[in-house]
Coordinates of C-alpha atoms in Angstrom, one line a residue:
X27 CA 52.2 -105.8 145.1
X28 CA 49.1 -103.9 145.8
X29 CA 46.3 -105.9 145.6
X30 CA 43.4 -103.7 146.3
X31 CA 41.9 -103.3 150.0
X32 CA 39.2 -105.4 151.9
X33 CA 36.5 -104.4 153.7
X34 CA 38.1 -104.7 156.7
X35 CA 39.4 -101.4 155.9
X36 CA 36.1 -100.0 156.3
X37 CA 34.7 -101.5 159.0
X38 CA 38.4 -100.8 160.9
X39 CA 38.0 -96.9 159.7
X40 CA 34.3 -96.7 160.6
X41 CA 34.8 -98.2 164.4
X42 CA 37.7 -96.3 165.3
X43 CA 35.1 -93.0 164.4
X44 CA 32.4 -94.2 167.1
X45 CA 35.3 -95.6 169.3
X46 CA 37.8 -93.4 168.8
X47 CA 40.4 -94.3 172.4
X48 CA 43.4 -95.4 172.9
X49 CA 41.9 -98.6 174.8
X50 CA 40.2 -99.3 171.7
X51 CA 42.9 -98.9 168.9
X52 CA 45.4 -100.7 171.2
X53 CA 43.0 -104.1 170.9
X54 CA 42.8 -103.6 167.4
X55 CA 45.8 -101.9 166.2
X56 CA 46.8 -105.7 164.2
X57 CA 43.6 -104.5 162.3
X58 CA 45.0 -101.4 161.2
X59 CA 48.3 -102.6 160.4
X60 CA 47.0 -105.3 158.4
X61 CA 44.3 -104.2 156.3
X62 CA 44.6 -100.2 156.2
X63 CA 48.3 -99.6 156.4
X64 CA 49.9 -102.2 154.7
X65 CA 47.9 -102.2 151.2
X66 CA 48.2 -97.9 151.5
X67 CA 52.1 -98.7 151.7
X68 CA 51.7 -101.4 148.8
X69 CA 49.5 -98.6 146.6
X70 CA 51.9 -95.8 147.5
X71 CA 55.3 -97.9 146.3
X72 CA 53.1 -98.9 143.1
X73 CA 52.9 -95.3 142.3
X74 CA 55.6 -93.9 142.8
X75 CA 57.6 -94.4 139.3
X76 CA 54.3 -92.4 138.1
X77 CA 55.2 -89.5 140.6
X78 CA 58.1 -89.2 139.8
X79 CA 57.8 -89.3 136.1
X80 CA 55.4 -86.3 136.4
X81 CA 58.3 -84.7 139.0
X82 CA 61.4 -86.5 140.1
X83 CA 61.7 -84.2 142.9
X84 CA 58.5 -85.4 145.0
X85 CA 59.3 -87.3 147.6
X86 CA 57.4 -90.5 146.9
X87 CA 58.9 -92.3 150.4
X88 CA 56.1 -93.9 152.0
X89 CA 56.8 -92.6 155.7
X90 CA 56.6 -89.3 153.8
X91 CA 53.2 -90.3 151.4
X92 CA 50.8 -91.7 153.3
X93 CA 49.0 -90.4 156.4
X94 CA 48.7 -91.1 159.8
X95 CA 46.5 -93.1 162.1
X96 CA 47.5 -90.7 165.4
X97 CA 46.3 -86.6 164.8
X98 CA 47.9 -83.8 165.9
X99 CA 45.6 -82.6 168.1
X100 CA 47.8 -79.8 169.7
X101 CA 46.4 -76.6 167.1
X102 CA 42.8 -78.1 167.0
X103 CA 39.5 -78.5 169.5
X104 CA 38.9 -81.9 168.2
X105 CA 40.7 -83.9 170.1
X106 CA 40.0 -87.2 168.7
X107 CA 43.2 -88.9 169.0
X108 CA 42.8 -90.8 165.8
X109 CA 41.7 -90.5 162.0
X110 CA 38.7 -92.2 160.5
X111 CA 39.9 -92.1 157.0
X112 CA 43.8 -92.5 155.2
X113 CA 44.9 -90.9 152.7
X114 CA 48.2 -90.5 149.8
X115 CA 49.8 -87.3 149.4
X116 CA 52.8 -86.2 147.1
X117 CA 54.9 -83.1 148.6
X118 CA 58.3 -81.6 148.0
X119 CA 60.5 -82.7 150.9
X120 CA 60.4 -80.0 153.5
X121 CA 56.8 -79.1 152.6
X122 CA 54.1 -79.3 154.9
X123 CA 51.0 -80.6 154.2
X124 CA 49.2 -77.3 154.5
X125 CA 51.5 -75.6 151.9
X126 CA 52.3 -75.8 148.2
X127 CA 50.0 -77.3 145.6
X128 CA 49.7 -81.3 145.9
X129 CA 48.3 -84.1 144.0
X130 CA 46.3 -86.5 146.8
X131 CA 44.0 -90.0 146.8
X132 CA 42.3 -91.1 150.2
X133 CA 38.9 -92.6 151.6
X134 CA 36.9 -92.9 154.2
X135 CA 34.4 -95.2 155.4
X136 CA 31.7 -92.9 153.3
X137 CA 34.1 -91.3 150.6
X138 CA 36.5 -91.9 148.3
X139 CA 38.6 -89.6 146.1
X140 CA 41.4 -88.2 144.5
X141 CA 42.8 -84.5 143.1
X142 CA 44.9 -82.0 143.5
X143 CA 44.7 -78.7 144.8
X144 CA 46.2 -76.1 147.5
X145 CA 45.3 -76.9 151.4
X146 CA 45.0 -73.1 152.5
X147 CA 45.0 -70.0 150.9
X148 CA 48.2 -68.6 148.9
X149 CA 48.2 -65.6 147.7
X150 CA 51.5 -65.3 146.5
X151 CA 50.8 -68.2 144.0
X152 CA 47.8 -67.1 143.0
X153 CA 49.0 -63.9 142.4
X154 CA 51.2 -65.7 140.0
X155 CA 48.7 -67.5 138.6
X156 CA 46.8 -64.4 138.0
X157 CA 49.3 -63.1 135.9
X158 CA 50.0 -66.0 133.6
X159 CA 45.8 -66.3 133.0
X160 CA 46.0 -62.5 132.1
X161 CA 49.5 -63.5 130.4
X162 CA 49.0 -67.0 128.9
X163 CA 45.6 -68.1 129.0
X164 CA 45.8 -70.7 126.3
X165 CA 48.9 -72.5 128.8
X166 CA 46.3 -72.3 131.7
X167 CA 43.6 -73.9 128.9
X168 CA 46.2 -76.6 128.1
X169 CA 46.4 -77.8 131.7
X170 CA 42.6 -78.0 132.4
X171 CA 41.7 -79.9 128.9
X172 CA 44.0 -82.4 130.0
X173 CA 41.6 -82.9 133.2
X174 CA 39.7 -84.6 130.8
X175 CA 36.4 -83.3 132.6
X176 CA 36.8 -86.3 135.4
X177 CA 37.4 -83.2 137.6
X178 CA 35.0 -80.6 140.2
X179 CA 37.0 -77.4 140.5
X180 CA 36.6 -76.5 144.4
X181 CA 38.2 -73.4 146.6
X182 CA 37.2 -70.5 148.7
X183 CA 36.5 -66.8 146.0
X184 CA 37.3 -63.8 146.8
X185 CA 33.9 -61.3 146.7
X186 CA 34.9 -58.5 145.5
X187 CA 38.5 -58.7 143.5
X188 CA 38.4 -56.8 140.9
X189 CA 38.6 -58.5 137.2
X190 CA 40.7 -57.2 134.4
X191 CA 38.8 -56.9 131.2
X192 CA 41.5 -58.7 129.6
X193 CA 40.8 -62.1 131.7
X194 CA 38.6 -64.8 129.3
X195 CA 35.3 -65.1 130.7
X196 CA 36.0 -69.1 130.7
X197 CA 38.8 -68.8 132.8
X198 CA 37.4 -66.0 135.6
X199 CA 36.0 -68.7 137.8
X200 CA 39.9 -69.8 138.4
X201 CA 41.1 -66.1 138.4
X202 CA 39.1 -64.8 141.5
X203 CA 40.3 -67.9 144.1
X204 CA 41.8 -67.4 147.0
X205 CA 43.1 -71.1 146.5
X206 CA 41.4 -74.0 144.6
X207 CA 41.8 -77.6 143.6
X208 CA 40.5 -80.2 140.8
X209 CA 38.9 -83.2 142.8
X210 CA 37.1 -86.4 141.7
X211 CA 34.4 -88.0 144.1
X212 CA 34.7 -92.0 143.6
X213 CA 31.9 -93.4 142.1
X214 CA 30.1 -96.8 142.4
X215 CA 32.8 -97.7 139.6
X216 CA 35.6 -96.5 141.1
X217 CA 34.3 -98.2 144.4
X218 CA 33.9 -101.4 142.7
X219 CA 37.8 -101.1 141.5
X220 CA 39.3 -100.0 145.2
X221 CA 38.7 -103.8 145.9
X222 CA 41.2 -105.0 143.1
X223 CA 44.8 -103.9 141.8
X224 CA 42.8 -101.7 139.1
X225 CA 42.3 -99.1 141.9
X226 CA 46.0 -98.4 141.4
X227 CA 45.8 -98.6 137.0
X228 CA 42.9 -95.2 137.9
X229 CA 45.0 -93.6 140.3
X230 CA 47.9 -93.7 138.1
X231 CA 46.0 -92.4 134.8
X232 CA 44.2 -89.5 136.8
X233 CA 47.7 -88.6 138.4
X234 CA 49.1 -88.4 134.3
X235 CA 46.1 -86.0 134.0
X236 CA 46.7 -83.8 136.7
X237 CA 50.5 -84.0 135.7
X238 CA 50.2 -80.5 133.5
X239 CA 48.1 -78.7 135.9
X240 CA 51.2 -79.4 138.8
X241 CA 53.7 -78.7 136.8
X242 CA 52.0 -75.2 136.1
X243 CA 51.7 -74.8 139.8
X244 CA 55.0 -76.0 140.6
X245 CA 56.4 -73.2 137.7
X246 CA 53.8 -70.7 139.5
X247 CA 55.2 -71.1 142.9
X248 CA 58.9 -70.7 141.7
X249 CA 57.5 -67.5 139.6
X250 CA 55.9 -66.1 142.8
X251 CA 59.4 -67.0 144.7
X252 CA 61.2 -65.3 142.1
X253 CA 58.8 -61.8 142.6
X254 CA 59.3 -62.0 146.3
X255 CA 63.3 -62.1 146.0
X256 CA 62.7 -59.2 143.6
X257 CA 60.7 -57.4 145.9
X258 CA 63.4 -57.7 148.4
X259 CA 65.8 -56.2 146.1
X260 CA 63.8 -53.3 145.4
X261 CA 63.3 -52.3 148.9
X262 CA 67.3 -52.7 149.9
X263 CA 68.3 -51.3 146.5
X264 CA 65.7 -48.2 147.6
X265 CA 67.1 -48.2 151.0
X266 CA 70.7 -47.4 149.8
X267 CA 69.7 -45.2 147.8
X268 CA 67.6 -42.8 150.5
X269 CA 70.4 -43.1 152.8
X270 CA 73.0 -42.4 150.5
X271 CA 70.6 -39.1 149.0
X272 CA 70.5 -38.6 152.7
X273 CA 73.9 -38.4 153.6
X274 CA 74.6 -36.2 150.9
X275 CA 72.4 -33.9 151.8
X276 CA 73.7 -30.6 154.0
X277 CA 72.3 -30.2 157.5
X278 CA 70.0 -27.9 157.8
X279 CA 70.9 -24.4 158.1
X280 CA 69.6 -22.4 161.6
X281 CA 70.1 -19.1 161.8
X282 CA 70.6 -18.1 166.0
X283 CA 70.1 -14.6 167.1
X284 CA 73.2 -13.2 169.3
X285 CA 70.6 -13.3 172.4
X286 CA 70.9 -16.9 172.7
X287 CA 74.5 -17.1 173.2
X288 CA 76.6 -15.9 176.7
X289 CA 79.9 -13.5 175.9

């Protein structure tokens, strides 16, 4: 049973930053097992029956939840073998981390916090979710009341997307992303409670709040899925229907003179 962390977590997270070797974490790897990664596995099998209440088809395994200690450093010029901070993170299995729209709790030695939100930019889903603000803006309403303002929308605009007239002026801020998220920056409250099992009682009423808002990202994702295959249609049902116009169609007539043929 989760039982809050120490802060031997901290200290851990903040030495591997200035000392961040193998030499280093091999001496103190009992440190890591101990007091980061076993309570993370604890909070993350704690939470799970809320996960899955919100979606039964998140994968709530732990291997598959919680983050790593080793980076990939392969795609990257930092090439800091190993994080300074842990975090949870609810996916659909076969989803990367960089895709999709997640729900997600971590810290660091300095922070602490917890949302949900796209990792890169989509533009397919927000496409989608274009639509339904222009379509069903009292839906997209819905799923931020429920936020219950705990929340700091974040993401990247676009600067010059043009916006329909018919888009509410309270909602345009969330129409002109590129992607975007819903996070909440732990306070000297929430701080206080990451020491006890009451970290976990937050987590899981936060996660019922951001349950709406996923489950309208999760419908926008299949929507935008659903365009694409549609799309695809279109152009093959187009093709077939230029090649069989094509086909059809009698060569061209060319008229020769008698001087270009021998008798």
């Amino acid at each position: 049973m989760f039982e809050g962390f120490s802060q031997e977590a901290l200290d851990f997270l903040n030495d591997i930053r200035f000392n961040n070797n193998q030499a280093f974490y091999a001496a103190n790897q009992a440190r890591y097992e101990s007091f980061v990664k076993r309570p993370m596995r604890e909070l993350s099998d704690e939470l799970a029956p809320v996960v899955q209440l919100i979606d039964p088809k998140l994968d709530t395994r732990p291997g598959r939840t919680m983050s790593r200690i080793r980076r990939d450093t392969r795609y990257t010029k930092d090439k800091s073998p190993f994080r300074d901070h842990a975090w949870l993170g609810w996916r659909y299995p076969g989803e990367g981390r960089g895709e999709g729209f997640h729900m997600y709790w971590g810290f660091g030695p300095d922070w602490l916090g917890w949302g949900c939100g796209c990792y890169y930019p989509d533009k397919p889903l927000m496409d989608a979710l274009r639509l339904h603000i222009r379509k069903e803006a009292d839906d997209v309403r819905r799923c931020l009341r429920a936020l219950d303002g705990r929340f700091e929308m974040y993401g990247e605009d676009y600067k010059k997307l043009a916006v329909p007239a018919d888009v509410p002026e309270d909602l345009r801020a969330l129409y002109v992303k590129k992607h975007f998220g819903f996070e909440h920056n732990g306070t000297q409250a929430d701080w206080a409670l990451w020491h006890t099992h009451d970290m976990a009682d937050a987590i899981a009423a936060d996660l019922s709040r951001m349950a709406p808002l996923h489950q309208l990202m999760r419908r926008m994702r299949d929507e935008a899925e659903h365009a694409a295959q549609e799309a695809v249609r279109e152009r093959e049902a187009k093709a077939r229907a230029e090649a069989q116009t094509g086909a059809a169609k009698p060569g061209k007539l060319v008229v020769r003179s008698a001087d270009e043929f021998e008798f």
